């Protein structure tokens, strides 16, 4: 293990020295091509969604201040600064120690390992309207006992799409993307890029959105990419799984943004504790988010109906992230409260399935440990975040968990039913403590440490589980 971790850190160190450029950023919520840089533009920041970056600002020689800037902006037309090629790289190394995956139920043993995600990309822009983006990935898990498609993806195509952005009449902008791409909505509770695990989620999709401030209308249809851990370039479009819909956003509703969407989720081979077969879910989601007078909020609700095999579906979920920041107090503390609830199946065998399907969850919405899935739960999590230094953020939180119904199971990420919990025990699931530190070493190099302790309730203990601990140490480089 020590040699594996050392190997990963040496790899990161070498690349950091060679590629000390630009900024690193956390997951972005927007999903559109960044508007081409204005003449007085500043140097762009690196984003989690690398295709959103606009490097045309480096047409100004005064902004080419970092090593290898000649590869970040390669002009292809001397008369048009918006026609260029940009190269880039992202490397993330994370050591994880998980004392009890799935709380140790079923004899699962603790595991310590390193996950490494290396991504390289090329981004071709033509005349400020067209974009051809390609990204390759090599994601590996060193010394991990059990591998899943979210852990390892050796030498494969991450994204490859063509996009167009242009103005129509009367201030209307049209944006279109087609090909293999990532997409995420809002806080990524239910549709996400899945940045927490080692392998992010991509979709073979067509995406169209029309914007006319303050309105934005999006339509999309996709087949999620299925990842395999065996051979290079063995990923494929999962034709047995489809997801698409239409979404409307309005950015000027009071001090916030209101959005709603209808979507259809179809899985030909779905499996639940009380149903299996062809799954069709019609989904309606509404969200309101904003900030005012020190308060911030993000509230979302989702309803699902349809069928799984011969059984009807009726499920729901609500989630809220709220907080208040004391901006005039030292360290600018933020007092936060997270609240979540999702339905479970309260009457097994009655011809109706009530278990909520979280679709494509992000894997770190609760914590990186993966102990909690967004199904059959009630969750309350007060938190405190402070900034002792401009580049350092510290967060402490305590999460309290119950089941929405004892007839259904306790679920871990993403929707893994813990054996021996359905129909047994009490609603109380357990409580976890979370500590996290994020530090920006430089503009392009960030580090993070997260620790979680989960004290389980009697239901999990009687199923053979025990208290669980998780530690993650992460270093991320963006160029």
PDB file of C-alpha atoms in Angstrom, residues 86-368:
ATOM      1  CA  UNK A  86      -6.628  24.074 -26.600  1.00  0.00           C
ATOM      2  CA  UNK A  87      -5.072  21.099 -24.817  1.00  0.00           C
ATOM      3  CA  UNK A  88      -5.570  20.180 -21.173  1.00  0.00           C
ATOM      4  CA  UNK A  89      -5.132  17.632 -18.422  1.00  0.00           C
ATOM      5  CA  UNK A  90      -6.749  16.697 -15.116  1.00  0.00           C
ATOM      6  CA  UNK A  91      -5.202  14.373 -12.538  1.00  0.00           C
ATOM      7  CA  UNK A  92      -6.847  13.327  -9.300  1.00  0.00           C
ATOM      8  CA  UNK A  93      -5.207  11.047  -6.718  1.00  0.00           C
ATOM      9  CA  UNK A  94      -7.150   9.905  -3.675  1.00  0.00           C
ATOM     10  CA  UNK A  95      -6.177   7.537  -0.877  1.00  0.00           C
ATOM     11  CA  UNK A  96      -9.198   5.923   0.774  1.00  0.00           C
ATOM     12  CA  UNK A  97      -9.468   3.793   3.884  1.00  0.00           C
ATOM     13  CA  UNK A  98     -12.938   2.296   4.369  1.00  0.00           C
ATOM     14  CA  UNK A  99     -13.169   0.234   7.530  1.00  0.00           C
ATOM     15  CA  UNK A 100     -16.521  -1.371   6.743  1.00  0.00           C
ATOM     16  CA  UNK A 101     -18.057  -1.147   3.265  1.00  0.00           C
ATOM     17  CA  UNK A 102     -21.817  -1.720   3.611  1.00  0.00           C
ATOM     18  CA  UNK A 103     -21.254  -1.556   7.399  1.00  0.00           C
ATOM     19  CA  UNK A 104     -19.558  -4.971   7.269  1.00  0.00           C
ATOM     20  CA  UNK A 105     -22.848  -6.762   6.565  1.00  0.00           C
ATOM     21  CA  UNK A 106     -22.323 -10.066   4.782  1.00  0.00           C
ATOM     22  CA  UNK A 107     -18.745 -10.335   5.994  1.00  0.00           C
ATOM     23  CA  UNK A 108     -17.444  -7.419   3.951  1.00  0.00           C
ATOM     24  CA  UNK A 109     -13.943  -6.492   5.047  1.00  0.00           C
ATOM     25  CA  UNK A 110     -12.252  -3.132   5.334  1.00  0.00           C
ATOM     26  CA  UNK A 111     -10.144  -1.896   2.450  1.00  0.00           C
ATOM     27  CA  UNK A 112      -7.344   0.645   1.865  1.00  0.00           C
ATOM     28  CA  UNK A 113      -6.421   1.693  -1.656  1.00  0.00           C
ATOM     29  CA  UNK A 114      -5.528   4.522  -4.032  1.00  0.00           C
ATOM     30  CA  UNK A 115      -7.799   5.644  -6.863  1.00  0.00           C
ATOM     31  CA  UNK A 116      -6.253   7.607  -9.708  1.00  0.00           C
ATOM     32  CA  UNK A 117      -8.072   9.487 -12.466  1.00  0.00           C
ATOM     33  CA  UNK A 118      -6.036  10.860 -15.374  1.00  0.00           C
ATOM     34  CA  UNK A 119      -7.853  12.756 -18.121  1.00  0.00           C
ATOM     35  CA  UNK A 120      -6.456  14.512 -21.188  1.00  0.00           C
ATOM     36  CA  UNK A 121      -8.455  16.537 -23.668  1.00  0.00           C
ATOM     37  CA  UNK A 122      -8.367  18.612 -26.819  1.00  0.00           C
ATOM     38  CA  UNK A 123     -10.844  21.388 -27.487  1.00  0.00           C
ATOM     39  CA  UNK A 124     -11.229  22.800 -30.997  1.00  0.00           C
ATOM     40  CA  UNK A 125     -13.182  26.066 -31.348  1.00  0.00           C
ATOM     41  CA  UNK A 126     -14.186  27.512 -34.719  1.00  0.00           C
ATOM     42  CA  UNK A 127     -15.352  31.111 -35.138  1.00  0.00           C
ATOM     43  CA  UNK A 128     -16.841  31.275 -31.630  1.00  0.00           C
ATOM     44  CA  UNK A 129     -19.758  29.065 -32.707  1.00  0.00           C
ATOM     45  CA  UNK A 130     -18.536  25.514 -33.252  1.00  0.00           C
ATOM     46  CA  UNK A 131     -16.786  23.224 -30.799  1.00  0.00           C
ATOM     47  CA  UNK A 132     -15.267  19.764 -31.220  1.00  0.00           C
ATOM     48  CA  UNK A 133     -14.282  18.293 -27.868  1.00  0.00           C
ATOM     49  CA  UNK A 134     -12.526  15.007 -27.141  1.00  0.00           C
ATOM     50  CA  UNK A 135     -11.416  13.672 -23.766  1.00  0.00           C
ATOM     51  CA  UNK A 136      -9.590  10.464 -22.896  1.00  0.00           C
ATOM     52  CA  UNK A 137      -9.455   8.875 -19.467  1.00  0.00           C
ATOM     53  CA  UNK A 138      -7.373   6.352 -17.597  1.00  0.00           C
ATOM     54  CA  UNK A 139      -8.898   5.641 -14.177  1.00  0.00           C
ATOM     55  CA  UNK A 140      -7.311   2.995 -11.965  1.00  0.00           C
ATOM     56  CA  UNK A 141      -7.801   1.599  -8.483  1.00  0.00           C
ATOM     57  CA  UNK A 142      -4.595   0.309  -6.887  1.00  0.00           C
ATOM     58  CA  UNK A 143      -4.932  -2.455  -4.273  1.00  0.00           C
ATOM     59  CA  UNK A 144      -8.739  -2.218  -4.122  1.00  0.00           C
ATOM     60  CA  UNK A 145     -10.179  -5.604  -3.215  1.00  0.00           C
ATOM     61  CA  UNK A 146     -13.483  -5.331  -5.093  1.00  0.00           C
ATOM     62  CA  UNK A 147     -13.688  -3.410  -8.355  1.00  0.00           C
ATOM     63  CA  UNK A 148     -16.863  -1.947  -9.833  1.00  0.00           C
ATOM     64  CA  UNK A 149     -17.381   0.024 -13.062  1.00  0.00           C
ATOM     65  CA  UNK A 150     -17.270   3.208 -10.947  1.00  0.00           C
ATOM     66  CA  UNK A 151     -13.775   2.321  -9.649  1.00  0.00           C
ATOM     67  CA  UNK A 152     -11.721   1.611 -12.758  1.00  0.00           C
ATOM     68  CA  UNK A 153     -11.798   2.462 -16.458  1.00  0.00           C
ATOM     69  CA  UNK A 154      -8.500   1.843 -18.192  1.00  0.00           C
ATOM     70  CA  UNK A 155      -7.641   3.896 -21.291  1.00  0.00           C
ATOM     71  CA  UNK A 156     -11.027   4.796 -22.698  1.00  0.00           C
ATOM     72  CA  UNK A 157     -12.961   7.552 -24.410  1.00  0.00           C
ATOM     73  CA  UNK A 158     -14.501   9.838 -21.797  1.00  0.00           C
ATOM     74  CA  UNK A 159     -16.185  12.444 -24.050  1.00  0.00           C
ATOM     75  CA  UNK A 160     -16.427  13.128 -27.786  1.00  0.00           C
ATOM     76  CA  UNK A 161     -19.000  15.566 -29.093  1.00  0.00           C
ATOM     77  CA  UNK A 162     -19.676  18.396 -31.504  1.00  0.00           C
ATOM     78  CA  UNK A 163     -21.450  21.540 -30.283  1.00  0.00           C
ATOM     79  CA  UNK A 164     -22.873  24.672 -31.836  1.00  0.00           C
ATOM     80  CA  UNK A 165     -23.787  27.976 -30.193  1.00  0.00           C
ATOM     81  CA  UNK A 166     -25.283  30.909 -32.068  1.00  0.00           C
ATOM     82  CA  UNK A 167     -27.657  33.829 -31.764  1.00  0.00           C
ATOM     83  CA  UNK A 168     -31.051  33.746 -33.435  1.00  0.00           C
ATOM     84  CA  UNK A 169     -33.413  36.684 -33.837  1.00  0.00           C
ATOM     85  CA  UNK A 170     -34.640  38.867 -30.960  1.00  0.00           C
ATOM     86  CA  UNK A 171     -31.946  37.952 -28.429  1.00  0.00           C
ATOM     87  CA  UNK A 172     -32.504  34.202 -28.624  1.00  0.00           C
ATOM     88  CA  UNK A 173     -29.470  31.907 -28.364  1.00  0.00           C
ATOM     89  CA  UNK A 174     -29.454  28.320 -29.623  1.00  0.00           C
ATOM     90  CA  UNK A 175     -27.018  25.732 -28.246  1.00  0.00           C
ATOM     91  CA  UNK A 176     -26.763  22.137 -29.467  1.00  0.00           C
ATOM     92  CA  UNK A 177     -24.501  19.233 -28.479  1.00  0.00           C
ATOM     93  CA  UNK A 178     -24.390  15.728 -29.957  1.00  0.00           C
ATOM     94  CA  UNK A 179     -22.164  12.830 -28.968  1.00  0.00           C
ATOM     95  CA  UNK A 180     -20.653  11.384 -25.812  1.00  0.00           C
ATOM     96  CA  UNK A 181     -20.921  14.039 -23.100  1.00  0.00           C
ATOM     97  CA  UNK A 182     -21.470  14.697 -19.417  1.00  0.00           C
ATOM     98  CA  UNK A 183     -24.483  16.471 -17.959  1.00  0.00           C
ATOM     99  CA  UNK A 184     -25.674  17.448 -14.514  1.00  0.00           C
ATOM    100  CA  UNK A 185     -28.566  19.428 -13.117  1.00  0.00           C
ATOM    101  CA  UNK A 186     -28.402  21.896 -10.240  1.00  0.00           C
ATOM    102  CA  UNK A 187     -26.824  20.423  -7.073  1.00  0.00           C
ATOM    103  CA  UNK A 188     -26.656  17.098  -8.918  1.00  0.00           C
ATOM    104  CA  UNK A 189     -28.805  15.211  -6.420  1.00  0.00           C
ATOM    105  CA  UNK A 190     -30.387  13.075  -9.131  1.00  0.00           C
ATOM    106  CA  UNK A 191     -28.684  13.824 -12.469  1.00  0.00           C
ATOM    107  CA  UNK A 192     -24.947  14.260 -12.097  1.00  0.00           C
ATOM    108  CA  UNK A 193     -21.472  13.899 -13.529  1.00  0.00           C
ATOM    109  CA  UNK A 194     -20.738  11.508 -10.614  1.00  0.00           C
ATOM    110  CA  UNK A 195     -17.515  13.245  -9.646  1.00  0.00           C
ATOM    111  CA  UNK A 196     -17.232  11.558  -6.239  1.00  0.00           C
ATOM    112  CA  UNK A 197     -16.255   8.038  -7.380  1.00  0.00           C
ATOM    113  CA  UNK A 198     -13.260   7.416  -9.616  1.00  0.00           C
ATOM    114  CA  UNK A 199     -15.172   7.067 -12.908  1.00  0.00           C
ATOM    115  CA  UNK A 200     -17.530   9.888 -13.843  1.00  0.00           C
ATOM    116  CA  UNK A 201     -20.783   9.253 -15.711  1.00  0.00           C
ATOM    117  CA  UNK A 202     -21.143  10.177 -19.367  1.00  0.00           C
ATOM    118  CA  UNK A 203     -24.077   9.896 -21.746  1.00  0.00           C
ATOM    119  CA  UNK A 204     -24.349   9.295 -25.479  1.00  0.00           C
ATOM    120  CA  UNK A 205     -26.801  12.117 -25.993  1.00  0.00           C
ATOM    121  CA  UNK A 206     -28.318  14.917 -28.007  1.00  0.00           C
ATOM    122  CA  UNK A 207     -28.760  18.153 -26.036  1.00  0.00           C
ATOM    123  CA  UNK A 208     -30.584  21.259 -27.283  1.00  0.00           C
ATOM    124  CA  UNK A 209     -31.239  24.431 -25.330  1.00  0.00           C
ATOM    125  CA  UNK A 210     -32.731  27.770 -26.286  1.00  0.00           C
ATOM    126  CA  UNK A 211     -32.043  30.848 -24.158  1.00  0.00           C
ATOM    127  CA  UNK A 212     -33.740  34.217 -24.030  1.00  0.00           C
ATOM    128  CA  UNK A 213     -33.028  35.936 -20.732  1.00  0.00           C
ATOM    129  CA  UNK A 214     -34.336  35.243 -18.172  1.00  0.00           C
ATOM    130  CA  UNK A 215     -35.696  32.035 -19.739  1.00  0.00           C
ATOM    131  CA  UNK A 216     -33.897  28.856 -20.737  1.00  0.00           C
ATOM    132  CA  UNK A 217     -35.509  25.742 -22.251  1.00  0.00           C
ATOM    133  CA  UNK A 218     -33.563  22.470 -22.539  1.00  0.00           C
ATOM    134  CA  UNK A 219     -34.432  19.198 -24.240  1.00  0.00           C
ATOM    135  CA  UNK A 220     -32.279  16.067 -24.258  1.00  0.00           C
ATOM    136  CA  UNK A 221     -32.289  12.340 -24.911  1.00  0.00           C
ATOM    137  CA  UNK A 222     -29.549   9.914 -23.929  1.00  0.00           C
ATOM    138  CA  UNK A 223     -28.202   6.435 -23.433  1.00  0.00           C
ATOM    139  CA  UNK A 224     -25.916   6.367 -20.356  1.00  0.00           C
ATOM    140  CA  UNK A 225     -22.449   4.972 -21.027  1.00  0.00           C
ATOM    141  CA  UNK A 226     -21.777   1.562 -19.476  1.00  0.00           C
ATOM    142  CA  UNK A 227     -18.263   1.189 -18.055  1.00  0.00           C
ATOM    143  CA  UNK A 228     -16.240  -2.017 -17.882  1.00  0.00           C
ATOM    144  CA  UNK A 229     -13.036  -2.731 -15.975  1.00  0.00           C
ATOM    145  CA  UNK A 230     -11.536  -5.279 -18.379  1.00  0.00           C
ATOM    146  CA  UNK A 231      -9.933  -3.993 -21.581  1.00  0.00           C
ATOM    147  CA  UNK A 232      -9.019  -0.557 -22.941  1.00  0.00           C
ATOM    148  CA  UNK A 233     -11.712   1.120 -25.047  1.00  0.00           C
ATOM    149  CA  UNK A 234     -14.416  -1.356 -24.027  1.00  0.00           C
ATOM    150  CA  UNK A 235     -17.067   1.107 -22.820  1.00  0.00           C
ATOM    151  CA  UNK A 236     -20.343   1.089 -24.716  1.00  0.00           C
ATOM    152  CA  UNK A 237     -23.643   2.898 -25.040  1.00  0.00           C
ATOM    153  CA  UNK A 238     -26.200   1.125 -22.850  1.00  0.00           C
ATOM    154  CA  UNK A 239     -29.151   0.686 -25.212  1.00  0.00           C
ATOM    155  CA  UNK A 240     -31.100  -1.032 -22.416  1.00  0.00           C
ATOM    156  CA  UNK A 241     -31.177   2.249 -20.473  1.00  0.00           C
ATOM    157  CA  UNK A 242     -32.640   5.507 -21.783  1.00  0.00           C
ATOM    158  CA  UNK A 243     -33.117   8.889 -20.198  1.00  0.00           C
ATOM    159  CA  UNK A 244     -34.467  12.115 -21.663  1.00  0.00           C
ATOM    160  CA  UNK A 245     -36.787  15.023 -21.089  1.00  0.00           C
ATOM    161  CA  UNK A 246     -37.486  18.736 -21.252  1.00  0.00           C
ATOM    162  CA  UNK A 247     -36.542  21.386 -18.699  1.00  0.00           C
ATOM    163  CA  UNK A 248     -37.530  25.038 -18.199  1.00  0.00           C
ATOM    164  CA  UNK A 249     -35.556  27.578 -16.123  1.00  0.00           C
ATOM    165  CA  UNK A 250     -36.328  31.162 -15.080  1.00  0.00           C
ATOM    166  CA  UNK A 251     -33.497  33.111 -13.442  1.00  0.00           C
ATOM    167  CA  UNK A 252     -35.485  36.071 -12.143  1.00  0.00           C
ATOM    168  CA  UNK A 253     -37.974  34.671  -9.634  1.00  0.00           C
ATOM    169  CA  UNK A 254     -37.409  36.859  -6.595  1.00  0.00           C
ATOM    170  CA  UNK A 255     -33.833  36.498  -5.332  1.00  0.00           C
ATOM    171  CA  UNK A 256     -33.372  33.112  -6.972  1.00  0.00           C
ATOM    172  CA  UNK A 257     -33.839  30.752  -9.905  1.00  0.00           C
ATOM    173  CA  UNK A 258     -36.855  28.504 -10.471  1.00  0.00           C
ATOM    174  CA  UNK A 259     -36.567  25.404 -12.641  1.00  0.00           C
ATOM    175  CA  UNK A 260     -38.784  22.449 -13.484  1.00  0.00           C
ATOM    176  CA  UNK A 261     -38.448  19.463 -15.764  1.00  0.00           C
ATOM    177  CA  UNK A 262     -40.283  16.401 -16.989  1.00  0.00           C
ATOM    178  CA  UNK A 263     -38.229  13.346 -17.928  1.00  0.00           C
ATOM    179  CA  UNK A 264     -38.618   9.668 -18.840  1.00  0.00           C
ATOM    180  CA  UNK A 265     -36.351   6.966 -17.393  1.00  0.00           C
ATOM    181  CA  UNK A 266     -36.455   3.503 -18.966  1.00  0.00           C
ATOM    182  CA  UNK A 267     -34.436   0.468 -17.858  1.00  0.00           C
ATOM    183  CA  UNK A 268     -35.055  -2.861 -19.590  1.00  0.00           C
ATOM    184  CA  UNK A 269     -33.504  -4.938 -16.790  1.00  0.00           C
ATOM    185  CA  UNK A 270     -34.427  -3.234 -13.512  1.00  0.00           C
ATOM    186  CA  UNK A 271     -34.189  -5.101 -10.203  1.00  0.00           C
ATOM    187  CA  UNK A 272     -35.693  -4.023  -6.876  1.00  0.00           C
ATOM    188  CA  UNK A 273     -36.437  -5.991  -3.725  1.00  0.00           C
ATOM    189  CA  UNK A 274     -40.120  -6.250  -4.641  1.00  0.00           C
ATOM    190  CA  UNK A 275     -40.127  -5.817  -8.423  1.00  0.00           C
ATOM    191  CA  UNK A 276     -38.088  -6.558 -11.535  1.00  0.00           C
ATOM    192  CA  UNK A 277     -38.339  -6.287 -15.295  1.00  0.00           C
ATOM    193  CA  UNK A 278     -38.932  -3.382 -17.642  1.00  0.00           C
ATOM    194  CA  UNK A 279     -38.876  -0.109 -15.695  1.00  0.00           C
ATOM    195  CA  UNK A 280     -40.562   3.024 -17.014  1.00  0.00           C
ATOM    196  CA  UNK A 281     -40.669   6.084 -14.784  1.00  0.00           C
ATOM    197  CA  UNK A 282     -42.220   9.396 -15.670  1.00  0.00           C
ATOM    198  CA  UNK A 283     -40.565  12.071 -13.560  1.00  0.00           C
ATOM    199  CA  UNK A 284     -41.446  15.616 -12.588  1.00  0.00           C
ATOM    200  CA  UNK A 285     -38.922  17.758 -10.723  1.00  0.00           C
ATOM    201  CA  UNK A 286     -39.091  21.332  -9.434  1.00  0.00           C
ATOM    202  CA  UNK A 287     -36.339  23.366  -7.731  1.00  0.00           C
ATOM    203  CA  UNK A 288     -35.915  26.852  -6.314  1.00  0.00           C
ATOM    204  CA  UNK A 289     -32.495  28.173  -5.301  1.00  0.00           C
ATOM    205  CA  UNK A 290     -31.108  31.558  -4.398  1.00  0.00           C
ATOM    206  CA  UNK A 291     -29.455  33.804  -1.826  1.00  0.00           C
ATOM    207  CA  UNK A 292     -30.378  37.013  -0.002  1.00  0.00           C
ATOM    208  CA  UNK A 293     -29.328  38.893   3.149  1.00  0.00           C
ATOM    209  CA  UNK A 294     -26.798  36.253   4.169  1.00  0.00           C
ATOM    210  CA  UNK A 295     -29.177  33.335   3.626  1.00  0.00           C
ATOM    211  CA  UNK A 296     -28.786  30.748   0.877  1.00  0.00           C
ATOM    212  CA  UNK A 297     -31.096  27.922  -0.086  1.00  0.00           C
ATOM    213  CA  UNK A 298     -31.551  25.121  -2.595  1.00  0.00           C
ATOM    214  CA  UNK A 299     -34.850  23.222  -2.364  1.00  0.00           C
ATOM    215  CA  UNK A 300     -35.873  20.450  -4.763  1.00  0.00           C
ATOM    216  CA  UNK A 301     -38.730  17.976  -5.028  1.00  0.00           C
ATOM    217  CA  UNK A 302     -39.219  15.032  -7.392  1.00  0.00           C
ATOM    218  CA  UNK A 303     -42.215  12.787  -8.086  1.00  0.00           C
ATOM    219  CA  UNK A 304     -42.022   9.516 -10.031  1.00  0.00           C
ATOM    220  CA  UNK A 305     -44.771   7.333 -11.456  1.00  0.00           C
ATOM    221  CA  UNK A 306     -44.877   4.474 -13.974  1.00  0.00           C
ATOM    222  CA  UNK A 307     -44.189   0.751 -13.704  1.00  0.00           C
ATOM    223  CA  UNK A 308     -41.562  -1.910 -13.017  1.00  0.00           C
ATOM    224  CA  UNK A 309     -42.599  -5.194 -14.583  1.00  0.00           C
ATOM    225  CA  UNK A 310     -46.275  -5.725 -13.691  1.00  0.00           C
ATOM    226  CA  UNK A 311     -46.154  -3.353 -10.713  1.00  0.00           C
ATOM    227  CA  UNK A 312     -47.128   0.299 -10.677  1.00  0.00           C
ATOM    228  CA  UNK A 313     -44.633   2.876  -9.381  1.00  0.00           C
ATOM    229  CA  UNK A 314     -45.380   5.758  -7.053  1.00  0.00           C
ATOM    230  CA  UNK A 315     -42.346   7.374  -5.391  1.00  0.00           C
ATOM    231  CA  UNK A 316     -41.058  10.779  -4.322  1.00  0.00           C
ATOM    232  CA  UNK A 317     -38.140  12.691  -2.802  1.00  0.00           C
ATOM    233  CA  UNK A 318     -37.461  16.154  -1.392  1.00  0.00           C
ATOM    234  CA  UNK A 319     -34.125  17.746  -0.563  1.00  0.00           C
ATOM    235  CA  UNK A 320     -32.988  21.066   0.861  1.00  0.00           C
ATOM    236  CA  UNK A 321     -29.622  22.702   1.468  1.00  0.00           C
ATOM    237  CA  UNK A 322     -29.931  25.909   3.463  1.00  0.00           C
ATOM    238  CA  UNK A 323     -27.536  28.158   5.329  1.00  0.00           C
ATOM    239  CA  UNK A 324     -26.724  31.511   6.822  1.00  0.00           C
ATOM    240  CA  UNK A 325     -23.294  33.146   6.503  1.00  0.00           C
ATOM    241  CA  UNK A 326     -22.073  35.634   9.109  1.00  0.00           C
ATOM    242  CA  UNK A 327     -19.991  37.691   6.716  1.00  0.00           C
ATOM    243  CA  UNK A 328     -18.932  40.263   9.331  1.00  0.00           C
ATOM    244  CA  UNK A 329     -17.619  37.641  11.797  1.00  0.00           C
ATOM    245  CA  UNK A 330     -14.045  36.365  11.796  1.00  0.00           C
ATOM    246  CA  UNK A 331     -13.597  33.260   9.589  1.00  0.00           C
ATOM    247  CA  UNK A 332     -17.019  34.036   7.976  1.00  0.00           C
ATOM    248  CA  UNK A 333     -18.821  31.044   9.525  1.00  0.00           C
ATOM    249  CA  UNK A 334     -21.717  29.480   7.648  1.00  0.00           C
ATOM    250  CA  UNK A 335     -24.396  27.672   9.639  1.00  0.00           C
ATOM    251  CA  UNK A 336     -25.985  25.059   7.429  1.00  0.00           C
ATOM    252  CA  UNK A 337     -28.852  22.602   7.544  1.00  0.00           C
ATOM    253  CA  UNK A 338     -29.418  19.826   5.036  1.00  0.00           C
ATOM    254  CA  UNK A 339     -32.727  17.949   5.000  1.00  0.00           C
ATOM    255  CA  UNK A 340     -33.665  15.053   2.735  1.00  0.00           C
ATOM    256  CA  UNK A 341     -36.443  12.500   2.478  1.00  0.00           C
ATOM    257  CA  UNK A 342     -37.159   9.783  -0.087  1.00  0.00           C
ATOM    258  CA  UNK A 343     -39.907   7.204  -0.235  1.00  0.00           C
ATOM    259  CA  UNK A 344     -39.563   3.501   0.369  1.00  0.00           C
ATOM    260  CA  UNK A 345     -41.851   0.589  -0.442  1.00  0.00           C
ATOM    261  CA  UNK A 346     -44.242   0.517   2.513  1.00  0.00           C
ATOM    262  CA  UNK A 347     -46.391  -2.438   1.340  1.00  0.00           C
ATOM    263  CA  UNK A 348     -44.314  -5.169  -0.316  1.00  0.00           C
ATOM    264  CA  UNK A 349     -46.395  -7.563  -2.369  1.00  0.00           C
ATOM    265  CA  UNK A 350     -49.302  -5.177  -2.955  1.00  0.00           C
ATOM    266  CA  UNK A 351     -48.753  -4.605  -6.677  1.00  0.00           C
ATOM    267  CA  UNK A 352     -47.189  -1.169  -6.193  1.00  0.00           C
ATOM    268  CA  UNK A 353     -43.513  -0.189  -5.802  1.00  0.00           C
ATOM    269  CA  UNK A 354     -42.775   2.834  -3.640  1.00  0.00           C
ATOM    270  CA  UNK A 355     -38.959   2.734  -3.638  1.00  0.00           C
ATOM    271  CA  UNK A 356     -37.521   5.982  -5.002  1.00  0.00           C
ATOM    272  CA  UNK A 357     -35.022   5.764  -7.866  1.00  0.00           C
ATOM    273  CA  UNK A 358     -32.301   8.452  -7.459  1.00  0.00           C
ATOM    274  CA  UNK A 359     -31.419   8.071 -11.172  1.00  0.00           C
ATOM    275  CA  UNK A 360     -27.777   9.191 -11.554  1.00  0.00           C
ATOM    276  CA  UNK A 361     -26.697  10.424  -8.085  1.00  0.00           C
ATOM    277  CA  UNK A 362     -23.411  12.242  -7.624  1.00  0.00           C
ATOM    278  CA  UNK A 363     -21.832   9.925  -5.060  1.00  0.00           C
ATOM    279  CA  UNK A 364     -20.788  12.641  -2.599  1.00  0.00           C
ATOM    280  CA  UNK A 365     -24.062  14.421  -1.818  1.00  0.00           C
ATOM    281  CA  UNK A 366     -24.085  13.006   1.719  1.00  0.00           C
ATOM    282  CA  UNK A 367     -20.377  12.182   2.115  1.00  0.00           C
ATOM    283  CA  UNK A 368     -17.594  10.489   0.173  1.00  0.00           C
TER     284      UNK A 368
END
